[in-house]
Tab-separated table of C-alpha atoms in Angstrom:
chain	number	residue	atom	x	y	z
E	7	MET	CA	-36.179	-16.415	-5.219
E	8	PRO	CA	-34.776	-19.717	-6.453
E	9	ASN	CA	-37.487	-22.273	-6.762
E	10	LEU	CA	-37.815	-25.139	-4.347
E	11	LYS	CA	-37.012	-27.892	-6.803
E	12	ASP	CA	-33.695	-26.283	-7.798
E	13	LEU	CA	-32.671	-25.907	-4.166
E	14	LYS	CA	-33.513	-29.520	-3.472
E	15	ASN	CA	-31.416	-30.666	-6.408
E	16	ARG	CA	-28.467	-28.573	-5.302
E	17	ILE	CA	-28.599	-29.944	-1.787
E	18	ALA	CA	-28.649	-33.483	-3.172
E	19	SER	CA	-25.673	-32.817	-5.412
E	20	VAL	CA	-23.600	-31.208	-2.648
E	21	LYS	CA	-24.483	-34.154	-0.447
E	22	SER	CA	-23.144	-36.631	-2.956
E	23	THR	CA	-20.002	-34.519	-3.393
E	24	ARG	CA	-19.524	-34.676	0.333
E	25	LYS	CA	-19.834	-38.425	0.252
E	26	ILE	CA	-17.128	-38.626	-2.394
E	27	THR	CA	-14.696	-36.319	-0.619
E	28	LYS	CA	-15.293	-38.160	2.638
E	29	ALA	CA	-14.526	-41.467	0.966
E	30	MET	CA	-11.398	-40.023	-0.657
E	31	GLN	CA	-10.254	-38.750	2.694
E	32	MET	CA	-10.629	-42.176	4.252
E	33	VAL	CA	-8.837	-43.870	1.386
E	34	ALA	CA	-6.017	-41.320	1.677
E	35	ALA	CA	-5.807	-41.977	5.419
E	36	ALA	CA	-5.404	-45.702	4.843
E	37	LYS	CA	-2.849	-45.167	2.080
E	38	LEU	CA	-1.016	-42.647	4.203
E	39	ARG	CA	-0.505	-45.214	6.931
E	40	ARG	CA	0.906	-47.658	4.404
E	41	ALA	CA	3.158	-45.007	2.874
E	42	GLN	CA	4.432	-44.008	6.284
E	43	ASP	CA	5.173	-47.634	7.159
E	44	ALA	CA	7.132	-48.014	3.917
E	45	ALA	CA	9.093	-44.827	4.602
E	46	GLU	CA	9.755	-46.043	8.125
E	47	ALA	CA	10.950	-49.402	6.893
E	48	ALA	CA	13.378	-47.789	4.475
E	49	ARG	CA	14.956	-45.535	7.045
E	50	PRO	CA	17.520	-47.923	8.623
E	51	TYR	CA	19.012	-48.676	5.212
E	52	THR	CA	19.308	-45.021	4.191
E	53	GLU	CA	20.779	-43.997	7.527
E	54	ARG	CA	23.414	-46.752	7.667
E	55	PHE	CA	24.212	-46.273	4.003
E	56	ASN	CA	24.772	-42.562	4.347
E	57	ALA	CA	26.844	-43.017	7.493
E	58	VAL	CA	29.237	-45.487	5.879
E	59	VAL	CA	29.464	-43.804	2.503
E	60	GLY	CA	29.729	-40.398	4.178
E	61	ALA	CA	32.715	-41.568	6.199
E	62	LEU	CA	34.294	-43.061	3.085
E	63	ALA	CA	33.627	-39.929	1.068
E	64	ALA	CA	35.213	-37.745	3.741
E	65	SER	CA	38.378	-39.844	3.652
E	66	VAL	CA	38.930	-39.563	-0.105
E	67	GLU	CA	37.724	-35.983	-0.325
E	68	GLY	CA	40.126	-33.761	-2.165
E	69	SER	CA	42.195	-36.644	-3.494
E	70	GLU	CA	42.675	-36.539	-7.231
E	71	SER	CA	41.402	-40.044	-7.796
E	72	ALA	CA	38.064	-39.327	-6.099
E	73	PRO	CA	35.216	-40.684	-8.250
E	74	ARG	CA	33.464	-38.187	-10.505
E	75	LEU	CA	30.151	-38.833	-8.824
E	76	LEU	CA	31.640	-37.394	-5.674
E	77	ALA	CA	34.006	-34.762	-6.960
E	78	GLY	CA	31.792	-33.608	-9.814
E	79	THR	CA	32.836	-32.854	-13.355
E	80	GLY	CA	34.741	-29.764	-12.285
E	81	ALA	CA	32.225	-27.605	-14.096
E	82	ASP	CA	28.993	-26.078	-12.925
E	83	LYS	CA	27.467	-25.330	-16.272
E	84	THR	CA	24.510	-27.615	-16.870
E	85	HIS	CA	21.992	-28.443	-14.199
E	86	LEU	CA	19.529	-31.296	-14.259
E	87	LEU	CA	16.377	-30.885	-12.254
E	88	VAL	CA	14.447	-34.040	-11.418
E	89	VAL	CA	10.977	-32.913	-10.385
E	90	MET	CA	9.031	-35.579	-8.571
E	91	THR	CA	5.320	-35.068	-8.089
E	92	ALA	CA	2.170	-37.146	-7.853
E	93	GLU	CA	0.377	-38.946	-10.637
E	94	ARG	CA	-2.936	-37.565	-9.491
E	95	GLY	CA	-4.365	-34.260	-8.408
E	96	LEU	CA	-6.939	-33.367	-5.764
E	97	CYS	CA	-4.290	-33.122	-3.080
E	98	GLY	CA	-4.241	-29.451	-2.209
E	99	GLY	CA	-1.130	-27.503	-3.044
E	100	PHE	CA	1.096	-30.577	-3.051
E	101	ASN	CA	1.992	-30.692	-6.754
E	102	ALA	CA	1.895	-26.935	-7.201
E	103	ASN	CA	4.292	-26.332	-4.296
E	104	ILE	CA	6.909	-28.724	-5.649
E	105	ALA	CA	6.615	-27.295	-9.149
E	106	LYS	CA	6.850	-23.752	-7.749
E	107	LEU	CA	10.095	-24.559	-5.940
E	108	ALA	CA	11.541	-26.205	-9.046
E	109	LYS	CA	10.556	-23.224	-11.185
E	110	ALA	CA	12.136	-20.756	-8.787
E	111	HIS	CA	15.291	-22.871	-8.850
E	112	ALA	CA	15.288	-23.076	-12.651
E	113	ASP	CA	14.765	-19.323	-13.023
E	114	ARG	CA	17.597	-18.546	-10.634
E	115	LEU	CA	19.978	-20.887	-12.436
E	116	ARG	CA	19.051	-19.449	-15.790
E	117	GLY	CA	19.549	-15.967	-14.417
E	118	ASP	CA	23.094	-17.023	-13.544
E	119	GLY	CA	23.633	-18.047	-17.133
E	120	LYS	CA	23.501	-21.816	-16.562
E	121	THR	CA	21.866	-24.367	-18.784
E	122	VAL	CA	18.902	-26.102	-17.198
E	123	LYS	CA	17.375	-29.455	-18.114
E	124	VAL	CA	14.263	-30.908	-16.598
E	125	ILE	CA	13.159	-34.496	-16.036
E	126	THR	CA	9.801	-35.049	-14.406
E	127	VAL	CA	8.485	-38.013	-12.458
E	128	GLY	CA	4.724	-37.973	-12.055
E	129	LYS	CA	2.102	-36.713	-14.449
E	130	LYS	CA	1.089	-33.611	-12.526
E	131	GLY	CA	4.570	-32.203	-12.438
E	132	ARG	CA	5.001	-32.799	-16.136
E	133	GLU	CA	1.880	-30.798	-16.941
E	134	SER	CA	2.936	-27.734	-15.029
E	135	MET	CA	6.636	-27.877	-15.930
E	136	LYS	CA	5.932	-28.433	-19.581
E	137	ARG	CA	3.717	-25.387	-19.767
E	138	ASN	CA	6.502	-22.966	-18.824
E	139	TYR	CA	9.673	-24.821	-19.663
E	140	SER	CA	8.890	-26.902	-22.708
E	141	ASP	CA	12.275	-26.020	-24.214
E	142	LEU	CA	14.134	-27.345	-21.147
E	143	PHE	CA	12.087	-30.466	-20.825
E	144	ILE	CA	14.088	-33.570	-21.764
E	145	ASP	CA	12.291	-36.568	-20.342
E	146	HIS	CA	9.409	-37.871	-18.289
E	147	ILE	CA	9.312	-40.984	-16.168
E	148	ASP	CA	5.916	-42.544	-15.821
E	149	LEU	CA	5.054	-44.258	-12.563
E	150	SER	CA	1.309	-44.320	-13.086
E	151	GLY	CA	1.293	-48.082	-13.531
E	152	VAL	CA	3.124	-48.646	-10.248
E	153	LYS	CA	0.907	-49.895	-7.472
E	154	ARG	CA	3.536	-50.204	-4.779
E	155	LEU	CA	6.742	-48.236	-4.989
E	156	GLY	CA	9.694	-50.536	-4.921
E	157	TYR	CA	13.403	-49.989	-4.882
E	158	GLY	CA	13.443	-51.142	-8.502
E	159	ASP	CA	11.494	-48.050	-9.577
E	160	ALA	CA	14.024	-45.796	-7.903
E	161	ALA	CA	16.909	-47.787	-9.344
E	162	ALA	CA	15.500	-47.331	-12.851
E	163	ILE	CA	15.296	-43.552	-12.417
E	164	ALA	CA	18.814	-43.513	-10.977
E	165	ALA	CA	20.121	-45.570	-13.898
E	166	ASP	CA	18.635	-43.056	-16.295
E	167	VAL	CA	20.160	-40.112	-14.466
E	168	LEU	CA	23.568	-41.822	-14.220
E	169	LYS	CA	23.562	-42.676	-17.897
E	170	ARG	CA	23.063	-39.010	-18.729
E	171	PHE	CA	25.820	-38.078	-16.293
E	172	ASP	CA	28.256	-40.511	-17.919
E	173	ALA	CA	27.337	-39.107	-21.319
E	174	GLY	CA	28.248	-35.669	-19.995
E	175	GLU	CA	24.760	-34.257	-20.343
E	176	PHE	CA	24.883	-32.375	-17.043
E	177	ASP	CA	27.191	-31.369	-14.200
E	178	VAL	CA	24.859	-31.095	-11.243
E	179	ALA	CA	21.608	-32.942	-10.546
E	180	THR	CA	19.020	-31.924	-8.015
E	181	ILE	CA	15.831	-33.716	-7.024
E	182	PHE	CA	12.644	-31.956	-5.963
E	183	PHE	CA	10.125	-33.611	-3.703
E	184	ALA	CA	8.054	-32.888	-0.606
E	185	LYS	CA	9.308	-33.952	2.768
E	186	PHE	CA	6.635	-35.331	5.023
E	187	ASN	CA	6.372	-33.545	8.364
E	188	SER	CA	2.801	-34.223	9.296
E	189	VAL	CA	-0.618	-34.546	7.736
E	190	ILE	CA	-0.970	-30.778	7.565
E	191	SER	CA	2.595	-29.854	6.678
E	192	GLN	CA	4.783	-31.074	3.832
E	193	ASP	CA	7.939	-29.211	2.895
E	194	PRO	CA	8.904	-28.941	-0.757
E	195	THR	CA	12.603	-29.795	-0.739
E	196	ALA	CA	15.485	-29.548	-3.182
E	197	GLN	CA	18.282	-32.038	-2.690
E	198	GLN	CA	21.469	-32.283	-4.698
E	199	ILE	CA	22.256	-35.897	-5.655
E	200	VAL	CA	25.078	-35.460	-8.175
E	201	PRO	CA	27.815	-34.741	-7.167
E	202	ALA	CA	26.913	-36.608	-4.009
E	203	LYS	CA	26.686	-34.656	-0.813
E	204	PHE	CA	26.777	-36.207	2.613
E	205	ASP	CA	26.353	-34.848	6.075
E	206	ALA	CA	29.668	-34.654	7.877
E	207	PRO	CA	30.197	-37.930	9.733
E	208	GLU	CA	29.647	-37.522	13.442
E	209	GLU	CA	32.693	-37.308	15.673
E	210	GLY	CA	33.478	-40.239	17.917
E	211	GLY	CA	32.295	-42.740	15.328
E	212	SER	CA	35.831	-42.926	14.041
E	213	THR	CA	36.440	-46.656	14.150
E	214	LEU	CA	39.249	-47.548	11.807
E	215	TYR	CA	37.873	-49.954	9.258
E	216	ASP	CA	39.660	-52.281	6.934
E	217	TYR	CA	38.287	-51.695	3.491
E	218	GLU	CA	37.947	-54.586	1.150
E	219	PRO	CA	38.711	-54.283	-1.803
E	220	GLY	CA	39.909	-50.668	-1.316
E	221	GLU	CA	38.275	-47.451	-0.211
E	222	GLU	CA	37.993	-46.118	-3.712
E	223	GLU	CA	36.712	-49.349	-5.230
E	224	ILE	CA	33.999	-49.586	-2.609
E	225	LEU	CA	33.119	-45.945	-3.128
E	226	ALA	CA	32.948	-46.399	-6.884
E	227	ASP	CA	30.586	-49.325	-6.312
E	228	LEU	CA	28.441	-47.577	-3.721
E	229	LEU	CA	28.045	-44.035	-5.070
E	230	PRO	CA	25.741	-45.050	-7.942
E	231	ARG	CA	23.721	-47.059	-5.446
E	232	GLY	CA	23.633	-43.981	-3.245
E	233	VAL	CA	21.860	-42.064	-5.991
E	234	ALA	CA	19.231	-44.779	-6.164
E	235	THR	CA	18.921	-44.830	-2.389
E	236	GLN	CA	18.333	-41.099	-2.200
E	237	ILE	CA	15.793	-41.196	-4.998
E	238	PHE	CA	14.015	-44.094	-3.312
E	239	ALA	CA	13.884	-42.226	-0.018
E	240	ALA	CA	12.556	-39.155	-1.796
E	241	LEU	CA	9.894	-41.150	-3.619
E	242	LEU	CA	8.707	-42.651	-0.356
E	243	GLU	CA	8.601	-39.250	1.360
E	244	ASN	CA	6.708	-37.937	-1.628
E	245	ALA	CA	4.162	-40.756	-1.479
E	246	ALA	CA	3.513	-40.092	2.194
E	247	SER	CA	3.301	-36.335	1.601
E	248	GLU	CA	0.879	-36.800	-1.268
E	249	GLN	CA	-1.503	-38.866	0.803
E	250	GLY	CA	-1.170	-36.477	3.740
E	251	ALA	CA	-1.907	-33.499	1.526
E	252	ARG	CA	-4.846	-35.274	-0.062
E	253	MET	CA	-6.203	-36.248	3.314
E	254	SER	CA	-6.220	-32.704	4.644
E	255	ALA	CA	-7.509	-31.276	1.343
E	256	MET	CA	-10.377	-33.743	1.360
E	257	ASP	CA	-11.060	-33.095	5.026
E	258	ASN	CA	-11.450	-29.395	4.195
E	259	ALA	CA	-13.641	-30.169	1.232
E	260	THR	CA	-15.863	-32.370	3.326
E	261	ARG	CA	-16.218	-29.675	5.929
E	262	ASN	CA	-16.982	-27.032	3.303
E	263	ALA	CA	-19.615	-29.250	1.755
E	264	GLY	CA	-21.204	-29.650	5.203
E	265	ASP	CA	-21.322	-25.875	5.674
E	266	MET	CA	-22.812	-25.442	2.231
E	267	ILE	CA	-25.498	-28.026	2.924
E	268	ASP	CA	-26.420	-26.253	6.148
E	269	LYS	CA	-26.748	-22.934	4.343
E	270	LEU	CA	-28.746	-24.395	1.501
E	271	THR	CA	-31.054	-26.207	3.896
E	272	ILE	CA	-31.853	-22.977	5.747
E	273	GLU	CA	-32.568	-21.251	2.435
E	274	TYR	CA	-34.709	-24.182	1.341
E	275	ASN	CA	-36.745	-24.105	4.550
E	276	ARG	CA	-37.233	-20.356	4.302
E	277	SER	CA	-38.481	-20.574	0.739
E	278	ARG	CA	-40.778	-23.430	1.644
E	279	GLN	CA	-42.234	-21.407	4.479
E	280	ALA	CA	-42.696	-18.406	2.181
E	281	VAL	CA	-44.565	-20.612	-0.281
E	282	ILE	CA	-46.852	-21.948	2.480
E	283	THR	CA	-47.506	-18.434	3.809
E	284	ASN	CA	-48.346	-17.298	0.320
E	285	GLU	CA	-50.796	-20.137	-0.179
E	286	LEU	CA	-52.466	-19.426	3.163
E	287	ILE	CA	-52.872	-15.758	2.279
E	288	GLU	CA	-54.463	-16.747	-0.986
E	289	ILE	CA	-56.892	-19.133	0.697
E	290	ILE	CA	-57.815	-16.700	3.464
E	291	SER	CA	-58.313	-13.730	1.160
E	292	GLY	CA	-60.340	-15.967	-1.160
E	293	ALA	CA	-62.563	-16.987	1.774
E	294	GLU	CA	-63.007	-13.356	2.885
E	295	ALA	CA	-64.060	-12.318	-0.577
E	296	LEU	CA	-67.023	-14.661	-0.445
R	17	MET	CA	27.144	-60.415	18.371
R	18	ARG	CA	24.339	-58.416	16.854
R	19	PHE	CA	23.514	-58.980	13.237
R	20	GLU	CA	21.262	-56.978	10.930
R	21	LEU	CA	20.350	-57.539	7.341
R	22	VAL	CA	18.669	-54.519	5.774
R	23	SER	CA	17.391	-53.964	2.264
R	24	PRO	CA	16.092	-50.596	1.032
R	25	GLU	CA	12.544	-51.756	1.411
R	26	ARG	CA	12.651	-53.445	4.785
R	27	ARG	CA	14.692	-54.972	7.560
R	28	LEU	CA	14.949	-58.675	6.819
R	29	ALA	CA	16.740	-59.926	9.841
R	30	SER	CA	17.791	-58.634	13.195
R	31	VAL	CA	19.484	-61.152	15.437
R	32	ASP	CA	20.925	-60.331	18.836
R	33	ASP	CA	23.059	-63.399	19.414
R	34	ALA	CA	24.597	-64.382	16.096
R	35	ARG	CA	27.603	-66.676	16.466
R	36	ALA	CA	28.978	-66.188	12.996
R	37	VAL	CA	27.972	-64.592	9.729
R	38	ARG	CA	29.298	-65.886	6.418
R	39	ILE	CA	29.422	-63.017	3.965
R	40	PRO	CA	29.985	-63.242	0.204
R	41	GLY	CA	32.497	-60.391	-0.086
R	42	ALA	CA	33.593	-58.918	-3.380
R	43	ASP	CA	37.097	-60.279	-2.838
R	44	GLY	CA	35.973	-63.631	-1.534
R	45	ASP	CA	33.852	-65.120	1.228
R	46	LEU	CA	34.564	-64.145	4.771
R	47	THR	CA	33.153	-65.168	8.106
R	48	ALA	CA	32.562	-62.579	10.774
R	49	MET	CA	32.579	-63.763	14.365
R	50	ALA	CA	32.676	-61.802	17.592
R	51	ASP	CA	35.725	-59.502	17.926
R	52	HIS	CA	36.387	-59.492	14.209
R	53	ALA	CA	38.585	-56.577	13.197
R	54	PRO	CA	36.442	-53.662	12.009
R	55	ALA	CA	35.985	-53.953	8.250
R	56	VAL	CA	33.828	-52.772	5.424
R	57	THR	CA	33.510	-54.933	2.353
R	58	SER	CA	31.380	-54.677	-0.727
R	59	LEU	CA	29.301	-57.692	-1.677
R	60	ARG	CA	28.988	-59.898	-4.696
R	61	PRO	CA	25.774	-61.776	-5.421
R	62	GLY	CA	25.776	-64.817	-3.208
R	63	ILE	CA	24.387	-66.586	-0.170
R	64	LEU	CA	24.737	-65.062	3.252
R	65	VAL	CA	24.493	-67.437	6.194
R	66	VAL	CA	23.847	-66.461	9.794
R	67	GLU	CA	24.621	-68.969	12.500
R	68	THR	CA	22.795	-68.656	15.788
R	69	ALA	CA	22.252	-70.944	18.737
R	70	LEU	CA	19.029	-72.041	17.089
R	71	GLY	CA	20.529	-72.987	13.777
R	72	GLU	CA	21.329	-71.393	10.475
R	73	GLU	CA	19.429	-68.938	8.352
R	74	SER	CA	20.468	-68.168	4.832
R	75	TYR	CA	19.652	-65.333	2.478
R	76	ALA	CA	20.332	-64.691	-1.183
R	77	ILE	CA	21.699	-61.183	-1.553
R	78	THR	CA	22.998	-58.939	-4.311
R	79	GLY	CA	24.780	-55.615	-4.305
R	80	GLY	CA	25.651	-53.483	-1.311
R	81	PHE	CA	28.122	-53.789	1.487
R	82	ALA	CA	28.722	-55.259	4.920
R	83	GLU	CA	29.954	-53.323	7.889
R	84	ILE	CA	31.706	-55.413	10.502
R	85	GLY	CA	32.359	-53.849	13.863
R	86	ALA	CA	30.977	-54.653	17.280
R	87	ASP	CA	27.828	-55.458	15.278
R	88	VAL	CA	27.534	-56.826	11.800
R	89	THR	CA	25.316	-54.839	9.473
R	90	VAL	CA	24.709	-55.997	5.955
R	91	LEU	CA	23.096	-53.567	3.543
R	92	ALA	CA	22.016	-55.440	0.472
R	93	GLU	CA	20.298	-53.852	-2.466
R	94	ARG	CA	18.181	-56.935	-2.843
R	95	ALA	CA	17.824	-59.681	-0.304
R	96	ILE	CA	15.465	-62.572	0.174
R	97	ALA	CA	15.460	-65.566	2.478
R	98	THR	CA	16.533	-68.607	0.487
R	99	SER	CA	13.460	-70.452	1.744
R	100	GLU	CA	11.299	-67.788	0.072
R	101	MET	CA	13.296	-67.669	-3.119
R	102	THR	CA	11.255	-68.884	-6.047
R	103	GLN	CA	12.190	-69.743	-9.586
R	104	GLU	CA	10.388	-66.621	-10.849
R	105	VAL	CA	12.330	-64.225	-8.629
R	106	PHE	CA	15.556	-65.967	-9.469
R	107	ASP	CA	14.779	-65.812	-13.189
R	108	ASP	CA	14.335	-62.064	-12.879
R	109	TRP	CA	17.669	-61.653	-11.196
R	110	VAL	CA	19.478	-63.761	-13.745
R	111	ALA	CA	17.744	-62.099	-16.673
R	112	GLU	CA	18.811	-58.707	-15.341
R	113	ALA	CA	22.436	-59.784	-14.969
R	114	HIS	CA	22.272	-61.267	-18.430
R	115	LEU	CA	21.008	-57.992	-19.837
R	116	ALA	CA	23.842	-56.081	-18.178
R	117	HIS	CA	26.262	-58.578	-19.651
R	118	GLU	CA	24.843	-58.169	-23.146
R	119	GLU	CA	25.027	-54.425	-22.812
R	120	ALA	CA	28.637	-54.523	-21.620
R	121	ARG	CA	29.492	-56.714	-24.572
R	122	GLY	CA	28.152	-54.104	-26.957
R	123	ARG	CA	30.268	-51.372	-25.446
R	124	THR	CA	33.502	-50.137	-26.917
R	125	GLY	CA	36.240	-47.943	-25.557
R	126	GLU	CA	38.986	-48.294	-23.030
R	127	GLU	CA	36.742	-49.273	-20.127
R	128	ALA	CA	34.777	-51.808	-22.151
R	129	ASP	CA	36.914	-54.779	-21.149
R	130	GLY	CA	36.637	-54.046	-17.474
R	131	ALA	CA	32.874	-53.551	-17.734
R	132	LEU	CA	32.500	-56.820	-19.642
R	133	ASP	CA	34.583	-58.687	-17.084
R	134	SER	CA	32.606	-57.382	-14.158
R	135	ALA	CA	29.300	-58.022	-15.904
R	136	ALA	CA	30.383	-61.576	-16.690
R	137	LYS	CA	31.385	-62.069	-13.059
R	138	LEU	CA	28.066	-60.683	-11.901
R	139	LEU	CA	26.236	-63.080	-14.181
R	140	SER	CA	28.204	-66.124	-13.091
R	141	ASP	CA	27.794	-65.166	-9.422
R	142	MET	CA	24.083	-64.897	-10.043
R	143	VAL	CA	23.988	-68.273	-11.758
R	144	ALA	CA	25.952	-69.745	-8.830
R	145	ILE	CA	23.266	-68.626	-6.400
R	146	GLY	CA	20.853	-70.874	-8.246
R	147	GLY	CA	23.244	-73.791	-7.854
R	148	HIS	CA	23.342	-73.212	-4.100
R	149	ILE	CA	19.599	-73.164	-3.695
R	150	GLY	CA	18.834	-75.771	-6.292
R	151	LEU	CA	17.124	-73.525	-8.829
R	152	ASP	CA	17.628	-73.729	-12.554
R	153	PRO	CA	19.502	-70.684	-13.893
R	154	LYS	CA	18.276	-71.466	-17.437
R	155	GLN	CA	21.421	-69.861	-18.774
R	156	PRO	CA	24.303	-71.420	-20.614
R	157	ASN	CA	27.397	-71.641	-18.467
R	158	LEU	CA	29.971	-69.027	-19.329
């Protein structure tokens, strides 16, 4: 039987753990709201952007002068995977799920005889990708100093990716992040950003626009921005997903700690009672012996 | 005429009854009024002015494009109301353009001239914004 003092100490330590997880859950909830607001605020830009660029892209599709960012390099040899995860752990399966998807993707590509390169954004993803794919790992982008994600952060990542594309380091780039559905569900997602892919423009929206300067000039100007826009949207989704995942993970932890405290308290009370009973028996049998 | 100015981070302006919007297009300024022919133009760094019944609002914008149809939508990579523009923000913008210019100057190859020209244009457009708002570009004129 564990002694009373030990039990008491354990209960106290689980209680303080519960306090910490509870606090983390509340912090995550507040941050989640902010992250969702930011994602919400970015949506009109992304939607309009994709609609206009999508329509433009459809009109030059197949033409020989289509920009390389749209048409691709013509090869499908080297793939760049940009794996975006959180800077911090304690958020359930969030980081692991993204890394798992990226690994499955990398293994499949390698099975097809393609070359794979990996860039990570976020410390947690780097740790798990580096363990298995240290030979494929080419760069890491650190966002740990960033308090509030801005478009500038995404633009910097995009500039890095585009520079590598211009240098001919890869043919296809894919980003990995988690799409935010709700607090309890985040979908790890792979999205190809180079060559750019757009949803087919909806029918009926076929206003004939004058393009100034020309369609291709505008496209050449906008496609690199499109990469940054997509990365920005993905970063924002990721931030919301991270906080959502942390919130539900901490909620679970808090509940588990509560259950544990209940169990330990019952055990503690039982042992205490046993000790009292024992003492009584000793006193009574001592009195009888007299 | 409905007018919207959107940056990646937020929606800066949404006006239902704009009379005219003066847009710094890549090929020159243009003014969009009601029933303008549908057009899409890319932007150069400059000042965008919206005229409404209540007066004028102006914004410093860089990069992106404007879509003119029944509504006018301007998607700018960076946008800030000129009244909120400070010397620090402006310095950042100019320094960035300057950096791009320096980098283009260091480049060689067949596209180097074009890149240098467009970087120089970007820089001078950026410097011109300061002139419009009355901020010091702290850069030698090109």
